[in-house]
PDB file of C-alpha atoms in Angstrom:
ATOM      1  CA  MET A   1       4.920  -7.708   1.587  1.00 44.00           C
ATOM      2  CA  THR A   2       6.768  -9.364   4.456  1.00 42.00           C
ATOM      3  CA  ASP A   3       7.951 -12.937   4.065  1.00 45.00           C
ATOM      4  CA  GLU A   4      10.253 -15.124   6.135  1.00 42.00           C
ATOM      5  CA  THR A   5      13.369 -13.553   4.581  1.00 44.00           C
ATOM      6  CA  GLU A   6      12.472 -10.065   5.854  1.00 47.00           C
ATOM      7  CA  THR A   7      12.537  -8.548   9.278  1.00 49.00           C
ATOM      8  CA  ALA A   8       9.250  -6.811   9.912  1.00 49.00           C
ATOM      9  CA  ILE A   9       9.028  -4.093  12.478  1.00 51.00           C
ATOM     10  CA  THR A  10       5.312  -3.544  13.045  1.00 44.00           C
ATOM     11  CA  PRO A  11       3.103  -1.567  15.432  1.00 41.00           C
ATOM     12  CA  ALA A  12       2.225  -3.345  18.646  1.00 40.00           C
ATOM     13  CA  THR A  13      -1.087  -2.815  20.386  1.00 39.00           C
ATOM     14  CA  ASP A  14       0.257   0.324  22.100  1.00 38.00           C
ATOM     15  CA  THR A  15       1.136   1.797  18.652  1.00 40.00           C
ATOM     16  CA  ARG A  16       4.849   1.072  19.144  1.00 54.00           C
ATOM     17  CA  ILE A  17       6.975  -0.651  16.543  1.00 61.00           C
ATOM     18  CA  ALA A  18       8.530  -3.928  17.661  1.00 52.00           C
ATOM     19  CA  PRO A  19      10.790  -6.288  15.718  1.00 45.00           C
ATOM     20  CA  ARG A  20       9.910  -9.696  14.400  1.00 45.00           C
ATOM     21  CA  ILE A  21      13.278 -11.272  13.712  1.00 45.00           C
ATOM     22  CA  GLY A  22      13.937 -12.457  10.162  1.00 55.00           C
ATOM     23  CA  GLN A  23      16.714 -14.642   8.839  1.00 68.00           C
ATOM     24  CA  GLY A  24      19.131 -12.231   7.181  1.00 81.00           C
ATOM     25  CA  ILE A  25      20.104  -9.773   9.930  1.00 85.00           C
ATOM     26  CA  PRO A  26      21.548 -10.813  13.296  1.00 86.00           C
ATOM     27  CA  GLU A  27      19.136 -10.332  16.203  1.00 82.00           C
ATOM     28  CA  GLY A  28      21.488  -7.903  17.948  1.00 86.00           C
ATOM     29  CA  ASP A  29      21.609  -5.694  14.860  1.00 88.00           C
ATOM     30  CA  VAL A  30      17.816  -5.709  14.570  1.00 85.00           C
ATOM     31  CA  GLU A  31      17.465  -4.693  18.216  1.00 86.00           C
ATOM     32  CA  ARG A  32      19.985  -1.865  17.835  1.00 91.00           C
ATOM     33  CA  ILE A  33      18.443  -0.643  14.578  1.00 91.00           C
ATOM     34  CA  THR A  34      14.967  -0.767  16.152  1.00 89.00           C
ATOM     35  CA  THR A  35      16.092   1.235  19.190  1.00 91.00           C
ATOM     36  CA  ASP A  36      17.960   3.761  17.033  1.00 95.00           C
ATOM     37  CA  LEU A  37      15.043   4.030  14.607  1.00 95.00           C
ATOM     38  CA  ILE A  38      12.584   4.747  17.409  1.00 94.00           C
ATOM     39  CA  GLY A  39      14.955   7.433  18.687  1.00 95.00           C
ATOM     40  CA  ALA A  40      15.215   8.937  15.205  1.00 97.00           C
ATOM     41  CA  LEU A  41      11.447   8.893  14.667  1.00 96.00           C
ATOM     42  CA  LYS A  42      10.953  10.613  18.009  1.00 96.00           C
ATOM     43  CA  THR A  43      12.821  13.638  16.603  1.00 97.00           C
ATOM     44  CA  VAL A  44      10.085  14.259  14.008  1.00 97.00           C
ATOM     45  CA  TYR A  45       7.142  16.397  15.099  1.00 94.00           C
ATOM     46  CA  ASP A  46       3.958  17.599  13.505  1.00 86.00           C
ATOM     47  CA  PRO A  47       4.499  21.363  13.827  1.00 85.00           C
ATOM     48  CA  GLU A  48       0.933  21.852  15.090  1.00 85.00           C
ATOM     49  CA  ILE A  49       1.136  19.187  17.810  1.00 89.00           C
ATOM     50  CA  PRO A  50       3.803  19.187  20.564  1.00 88.00           C
ATOM     51  CA  VAL A  51       4.232  15.386  20.420  1.00 93.00           C
ATOM     52  CA  ASP A  52       6.527  13.355  18.168  1.00 95.00           C
ATOM     53  CA  ILE A  53       5.127  11.178  15.391  1.00 95.00           C
ATOM     54  CA  TYR A  54       6.145   7.954  17.138  1.00 95.00           C
ATOM     55  CA  GLU A  55       4.181   8.731  20.302  1.00 94.00           C
ATOM     56  CA  LEU A  56       1.264  10.015  18.214  1.00 93.00           C
ATOM     57  CA  GLY A  57       1.054   6.586  16.554  1.00 93.00           C
ATOM     58  CA  LEU A  58       1.577   7.905  13.033  1.00 94.00           C
ATOM     59  CA  ILE A  59       3.992   5.079  12.143  1.00 94.00           C
ATOM     60  CA  TYR A  60       1.900   2.120  11.025  1.00 93.00           C
ATOM     61  CA  LYS A  61       4.474  -0.346   9.703  1.00 90.00           C
ATOM     62  CA  VAL A  62       8.216  -0.645   9.255  1.00 91.00           C
ATOM     63  CA  ASP A  63       9.857  -3.395   7.177  1.00 89.00           C
ATOM     64  CA  LEU A  64      13.597  -3.982   7.170  1.00 89.00           C
ATOM     65  CA  ASP A  65      14.678  -6.425   4.479  1.00 88.00           C
ATOM     66  CA  ASP A  66      17.797  -8.592   4.475  1.00 87.00           C
ATOM     67  CA  ASP A  67      19.657  -5.922   2.470  1.00 89.00           C
ATOM     68  CA  ARG A  68      18.849  -3.395   5.242  1.00 91.00           C
ATOM     69  CA  ASN A  69      16.420  -1.429   3.093  1.00 92.00           C
ATOM     70  CA  LEU A  70      13.733   0.158   5.230  1.00 93.00           C
ATOM     71  CA  THR A  71      10.126   0.720   4.160  1.00 93.00           C
ATOM     72  CA  ILE A  72       7.938   2.818   6.449  1.00 94.00           C
ATOM     73  CA  ASP A  73       4.161   3.131   6.191  1.00 94.00           C
ATOM     74  CA  MET A  74       2.960   6.215   8.008  1.00 95.00           C
ATOM     75  CA  THR A  75      -0.082   8.411   8.195  1.00 94.00           C
ATOM     76  CA  LEU A  76      -1.058  11.895   9.307  1.00 93.00           C
ATOM     77  CA  THR A  77      -3.487  13.032  11.979  1.00 90.00           C
ATOM     78  CA  ALA A  78      -5.574  14.487   9.138  1.00 87.00           C
ATOM     79  CA  PRO A  79      -5.260  14.037   5.358  1.00 82.00           C
ATOM     80  CA  GLY A  80      -5.322  17.823   4.875  1.00 86.00           C
ATOM     81  CA  CYS A  81      -2.335  18.381   7.182  1.00 85.00           C
ATOM     82  CA  PRO A  82      -0.371  21.429   5.972  1.00 86.00           C
ATOM     83  CA  VAL A  83       2.934  19.507   6.106  1.00 88.00           C
ATOM     84  CA  ALA A  84       1.620  16.417   4.279  1.00 87.00           C
ATOM     85  CA  GLY A  85       4.067  16.977   1.432  1.00 90.00           C
ATOM     86  CA  GLU A  86       7.045  17.552   3.729  1.00 94.00           C
ATOM     87  CA  MET A  87       6.622  15.100   6.594  1.00 95.00           C
ATOM     88  CA  PRO A  88       7.516  11.925   4.625  1.00 96.00           C
ATOM     89  CA  GLY A  89      10.847  13.585   3.765  1.00 97.00           C
ATOM     90  CA  TRP A  90      11.436  14.420   7.426  1.00 97.00           C
ATOM     91  CA  VAL A  91      10.758  10.794   8.345  1.00 98.00           C
ATOM     92  CA  GLU A  92      13.034   9.545   5.560  1.00 98.00           C
ATOM     93  CA  ASN A  93      15.867  11.833   6.687  1.00 98.00           C
ATOM     94  CA  ALA A  94      15.473  10.757  10.306  1.00 98.00           C
ATOM     95  CA  ALA A  95      15.492   7.056   9.351  1.00 97.00           C
ATOM     96  CA  ARG A  96      18.547   7.521   7.120  1.00 97.00           C
ATOM     97  CA  SER A  97      20.454   8.728  10.186  1.00 97.00           C
ATOM     98  CA  VAL A  98      20.283   5.227  11.680  1.00 96.00           C
ATOM     99  CA  GLU A  99      23.545   3.349  11.270  1.00 95.00           C
ATOM    100  CA  GLY A 100      23.137   0.177   9.226  1.00 92.00           C
ATOM    101  CA  ILE A 101      20.189   1.343   7.119  1.00 94.00           C
ATOM    102  CA  GLN A 102      21.006   1.236   3.403  1.00 94.00           C
ATOM    103  CA  ASP A 103      17.930   2.848   1.861  1.00 96.00           C
ATOM    104  CA  VAL A 104      14.604   4.246   3.071  1.00 96.00           C
ATOM    105  CA  THR A 105      11.207   4.449   1.410  1.00 96.00           C
ATOM    106  CA  VAL A 106       8.325   6.228   3.160  1.00 97.00           C
ATOM    107  CA  ASN A 107       4.756   5.494   2.058  1.00 95.00           C
ATOM    108  CA  MET A 108       1.899   7.747   3.121  1.00 95.00           C
ATOM    109  CA  VAL A 109      -1.194   5.665   3.905  1.00 94.00           C
ATOM    110  CA  PHE A 110      -4.611   6.618   5.213  1.00 92.00           C
ATOM    111  CA  ASP A 111      -6.079   3.174   5.842  1.00 91.00           C
ATOM    112  CA  PRO A 112      -6.888   2.739   8.597  1.00 90.00           C
ATOM    113  CA  PRO A 113      -7.494   6.395   9.335  1.00 92.00           C
ATOM    114  CA  TRP A 114      -5.549   7.715  12.311  1.00 92.00           C
ATOM    115  CA  ASP A 115      -7.474   8.359  15.530  1.00 90.00           C
ATOM    116  CA  ALA A 116      -6.488   9.344  19.049  1.00 88.00           C
ATOM    117  CA  SER A 117      -6.578   5.724  20.266  1.00 88.00           C
ATOM    118  CA  ARG A 118      -3.235   5.193  18.474  1.00 90.00           C
ATOM    119  CA  MET A 119      -1.464   7.660  20.784  1.00 91.00           C
ATOM    120  CA  SER A 120       0.757   6.406  23.574  1.00 91.00           C
ATOM    121  CA  GLU A 121      -0.021   7.286  27.186  1.00 90.00           C
ATOM    122  CA  GLU A 122       2.910   9.714  27.006  1.00 90.00           C
ATOM    123  CA  ALA A 123       1.248  11.552  24.110  1.00 91.00           C
ATOM    124  CA  GLN A 124      -2.128  11.557  25.862  1.00 88.00           C
ATOM    125  CA  VAL A 125      -0.556  13.123  28.964  1.00 90.00           C
ATOM    126  CA  ALA A 126       1.302  15.727  26.885  1.00 89.00           C
ATOM    127  CA  LEU A 127      -1.946  16.697  25.160  1.00 87.00           C
ATOM    128  CA  ASN A 128      -4.138  16.480  28.303  1.00 83.00           C
ATOM    129  CA  TRP A 129      -6.336  13.804  26.680  1.00 77.00           C
ATOM    130  CA  TRP A 130      -7.171  12.036  29.935  1.00 65.00           C
TER     131      TRP A 130
END
């Protein structure tokens, strides 16, 4: 879905999102939005796990188009998660709090399935997964 007129913020190898700069938004704005978005996503927790969704690696892809519309692909630790119906709304509300974002769409995806390798070292330490 990303072309050269969009800014794609995608997961890096450590499950973090990192910007690829597009043409329509100044680089400084993309960096600020990325930093603010990460901060906002880190406020959303799976109620059963004491680690935020960003550090858990539940955010798979984030696209920011030239009109500053944000599309987030995310997953859950398990498809049968009790908050599956609520968590996308929590993510949408958190992302909407970022200054400069015009609209937010959150897509729930399960391919590839989430596994513990997507967690950051911070999440692994918090969960004693060493």
